[in-house]
PDB file of C-alpha atoms in Angstrom:
ATOM      1  CA  GLN A  24       0.298 -18.285  49.401  1.00 72.00           C
ATOM      2  CA  VAL A  25      -0.630 -15.029  47.683  1.00 77.00           C
ATOM      3  CA  LEU A  26      -4.092 -16.414  46.818  1.00 78.00           C
ATOM      4  CA  ALA A  27      -4.547 -17.717  50.364  1.00 77.00           C
ATOM      5  CA  ASP A  28      -3.708 -14.281  51.787  1.00 79.00           C
ATOM      6  CA  MET A  29      -6.224 -12.678  49.413  1.00 81.00           C
ATOM      7  CA  GLN A  30      -8.863 -15.221  50.441  1.00 82.00           C
ATOM      8  CA  GLU A  31      -8.287 -14.479  54.142  1.00 80.00           C
ATOM      9  CA  LYS A  32      -8.789 -10.756  53.473  1.00 84.00           C
ATOM     10  CA  HIS A  33     -11.966 -11.576  51.541  1.00 83.00           C
ATOM     11  CA  TYR A  34     -13.305 -13.622  54.469  1.00 83.00           C
ATOM     12  CA  THR A  35     -12.560 -10.738  56.837  1.00 81.00           C
ATOM     13  CA  GLN A  36     -14.465  -8.332  54.572  1.00 83.00           C
ATOM     14  CA  GLU A  37     -17.408 -10.782  54.494  1.00 83.00           C
ATOM     15  CA  GLY A  38     -17.457 -10.825  58.296  1.00 83.00           C
ATOM     16  CA  ILE A  39     -16.276 -14.423  58.570  1.00 80.00           C
ATOM     17  CA  GLY A  40     -14.371 -14.481  61.859  1.00 70.00           C
ATOM     18  CA  SER A  41     -12.224 -17.554  61.249  1.00 71.00           C
ATOM     19  CA  SER A  42     -10.722 -19.136  58.184  1.00 72.00           C
ATOM     20  CA  TYR A  43      -9.411 -22.678  57.977  1.00 76.00           C
ATOM     21  CA  LEU A  44      -6.477 -22.770  55.577  1.00 78.00           C
ATOM     22  CA  PHE A  45      -4.054 -25.709  55.722  1.00 80.00           C
ATOM     23  CA  CYS A  46      -0.721 -25.504  53.920  1.00 78.00           C
ATOM     24  CA  VAL A  47      -0.030 -28.833  52.227  1.00 78.00           C
ATOM     25  CA  ASP A  48       3.160 -27.748  50.454  1.00 78.00           C
ATOM     26  CA  HIS A  49       4.661 -24.649  48.787  1.00 77.00           C
ATOM     27  CA  SER A  50       2.071 -24.694  46.004  1.00 80.00           C
ATOM     28  CA  THR A  51      -1.039 -26.170  47.679  1.00 81.00           C
ATOM     29  CA  ILE A  52      -3.261 -24.756  50.415  1.00 79.00           C
ATOM     30  CA  ILE A  53      -6.561 -26.386  51.322  1.00 81.00           C
ATOM     31  CA  ASP A  54      -9.349 -23.984  52.236  1.00 82.00           C
ATOM     32  CA  ALA A  55     -11.796 -25.691  54.602  1.00 79.00           C
ATOM     33  CA  THR A  56     -13.558 -22.477  55.635  1.00 80.00           C
ATOM     34  CA  LYS A  57     -16.846 -23.135  53.845  1.00 77.00           C
ATOM     35  CA  CYS A  58     -16.646 -26.803  52.872  1.00 76.00           C
ATOM     36  CA  SER A  59     -14.957 -29.441  55.006  1.00 74.00           C
ATOM     37  CA  ASN A  60     -15.489 -31.863  57.855  1.00 78.00           C
ATOM     38  CA  LEU A  61     -15.231 -31.559  61.635  1.00 77.00           C
ATOM     39  CA  ALA A  62     -11.429 -31.848  61.523  1.00 79.00           C
ATOM     40  CA  ARG A  63     -11.269 -28.122  60.764  1.00 74.00           C
ATOM     41  CA  PHE A  64     -12.115 -27.468  64.421  1.00 76.00           C
ATOM     42  CA  ILE A  65      -8.954 -29.127  65.748  1.00 82.00           C
ATOM     43  CA  ASN A  66      -7.131 -26.434  67.700  1.00 81.00           C
ATOM     44  CA  HIS A  67      -3.509 -25.488  68.252  1.00 80.00           C
ATOM     45  CA  CYS A  68      -1.640 -26.384  71.430  1.00 84.00           C
ATOM     46  CA  CYS A  69       2.071 -26.201  72.203  1.00 86.00           C
ATOM     47  CA  MET A  70       1.717 -29.694  73.762  1.00 87.00           C
ATOM     48  CA  PRO A  71      -0.499 -31.350  71.115  1.00 90.00           C
ATOM     49  CA  ASN A  72      -2.062 -34.807  71.354  1.00 92.00           C
ATOM     50  CA  CYS A  73      -1.928 -35.423  67.588  1.00 92.00           C
ATOM     51  CA  TYR A  74       0.022 -34.445  64.507  1.00 90.00           C
ATOM     52  CA  THR A  75      -0.809 -34.024  60.845  1.00 87.00           C
ATOM     53  CA  LYS A  76       0.845 -35.564  57.834  1.00 89.00           C
ATOM     54  CA  VAL A  77       0.168 -35.060  54.136  1.00 88.00           C
ATOM     55  CA  ILE A  78      -0.002 -38.299  52.153  1.00 90.00           C
ATOM     56  CA  THR A  79      -0.793 -39.036  48.511  1.00 91.00           C
ATOM     57  CA  ILE A  80      -3.567 -41.479  47.592  1.00 92.00           C
ATOM     58  CA  GLN A  81      -4.293 -42.064  43.898  1.00 95.00           C
ATOM     59  CA  ALA A  82      -2.423 -38.855  42.943  1.00 90.00           C
ATOM     60  CA  GLN A  83      -4.421 -36.736  45.431  1.00 86.00           C
ATOM     61  CA  LYS A  84      -2.878 -35.154  48.510  1.00 84.00           C
ATOM     62  CA  LYS A  85      -4.757 -35.883  51.737  1.00 85.00           C
ATOM     63  CA  ILE A  86      -4.295 -34.547  55.265  1.00 85.00           C
ATOM     64  CA  VAL A  87      -4.157 -37.346  57.819  1.00 89.00           C
ATOM     65  CA  ILE A  88      -4.402 -36.812  61.570  1.00 89.00           C
ATOM     66  CA  TYR A  89      -2.391 -39.201  63.742  1.00 92.00           C
ATOM     67  CA  LEU A  90      -2.862 -39.473  67.494  1.00 93.00           C
ATOM     68  CA  LYS A  91       0.221 -39.210  69.698  1.00 93.00           C
ATOM     69  CA  GLN A  92      -1.606 -40.668  72.712  1.00 93.00           C
ATOM     70  CA  ALA A  93      -4.985 -41.976  73.779  1.00 93.00           C
ATOM     71  CA  ILE A  94      -7.623 -39.233  73.776  1.00 90.00           C
ATOM     72  CA  GLY A  95     -10.394 -39.390  76.346  1.00 91.00           C
ATOM     73  CA  ILE A  96     -14.091 -38.623  76.012  1.00 92.00           C
ATOM     74  CA  ASN A  97     -14.656 -34.833  75.835  1.00 89.00           C
ATOM     75  CA  GLU A  98     -10.901 -34.219  75.479  1.00 89.00           C
ATOM     76  CA  GLU A  99     -10.033 -31.690  72.797  1.00 88.00           C
ATOM     77  CA  ILE A 100      -7.936 -32.840  69.832  1.00 89.00           C
ATOM     78  CA  THR A 101      -4.968 -30.522  69.310  1.00 87.00           C
ATOM     79  CA  TYR A 102      -1.988 -30.140  66.971  1.00 85.00           C
ATOM     80  CA  LYS A 103       0.950 -27.746  66.650  1.00 82.00           C
ATOM     81  CA  PHE A 104       1.134 -25.123  63.902  1.00 77.00           C
ATOM     82  CA  PRO A 105       4.350 -24.966  61.859  1.00 76.00           C
ATOM     83  CA  ILE A 106       6.719 -22.009  62.374  1.00 73.00           C
ATOM     84  CA  GLU A 107       5.912 -19.047  60.101  1.00 75.00           C
ATOM     85  CA  ASP A 108       7.124 -15.453  59.734  1.00 77.00           C
ATOM     86  CA  THR A 109       3.888 -13.659  60.678  1.00 76.00           C
ATOM     87  CA  LYS A 110       3.189 -14.517  64.310  1.00 79.00           C
ATOM     88  CA  ILE A 111      -0.191 -15.131  65.948  1.00 80.00           C
ATOM     89  CA  PRO A 112      -0.293 -15.035  69.786  1.00 85.00           C
ATOM     90  CA  CYS A 113      -0.870 -18.391  71.499  1.00 83.00           C
ATOM     91  CA  LEU A 114      -3.239 -18.723  74.443  1.00 82.00           C
ATOM     92  CA  CYS A 115      -2.844 -22.451  75.154  1.00 82.00           C
ATOM     93  CA  ARG A 116      -1.335 -21.827  78.613  1.00 81.00           C
ATOM     94  CA  THR A 117       0.679 -25.052  78.657  1.00 84.00           C
ATOM     95  CA  GLU A 118       4.034 -25.173  80.501  1.00 85.00           C
ATOM     96  CA  SER A 119       5.945 -25.376  77.213  1.00 84.00           C
ATOM     97  CA  CYS A 120       3.948 -22.661  75.389  1.00 87.00           C
ATOM     98  CA  ARG A 121       6.151 -21.044  72.752  1.00 83.00           C
ATOM     99  CA  GLY A 122       4.099 -17.818  72.831  1.00 85.00           C
ATOM    100  CA  THR A 123       2.803 -17.976  69.247  1.00 85.00           C
ATOM    101  CA  LEU A 124       0.605 -20.343  67.271  1.00 81.00           C
ATOM    102  CA  ASN A 125       3.062 -20.355  64.416  1.00 80.00           C
TER     103      ASN A 125
END
C-alpha cells in the first residue's frame, strides 16, 4: 500500500489525472494506469451491474469481472469499491448511494 500511495503521488506530479490501482490482497496491487486493457474504465456505482473477484490461474492472480445482470448496448459497466479509511465522494446519484466511492 505504501508503494501504491507513492505511485499515486508520482502520477499527480506528472499531471496524470487518474490512476487505476486495484487492490488484489494485502500485499498485491495491480497498477493499470499506463498498461492495461479497457476494463480499467469500469466505473464505480453504489448499485453496480457487475462484481470483481480475484482468482489464481497457474500461480498468477487474475482479476475477473462477473456480471450480476444482463447489460444492454451502450450501458456502462459498473462495480462497487470496497470500504476504505480514506473516503472519496461518490457522484453516482443512485437511490442507495452510500455517499463515498470507498
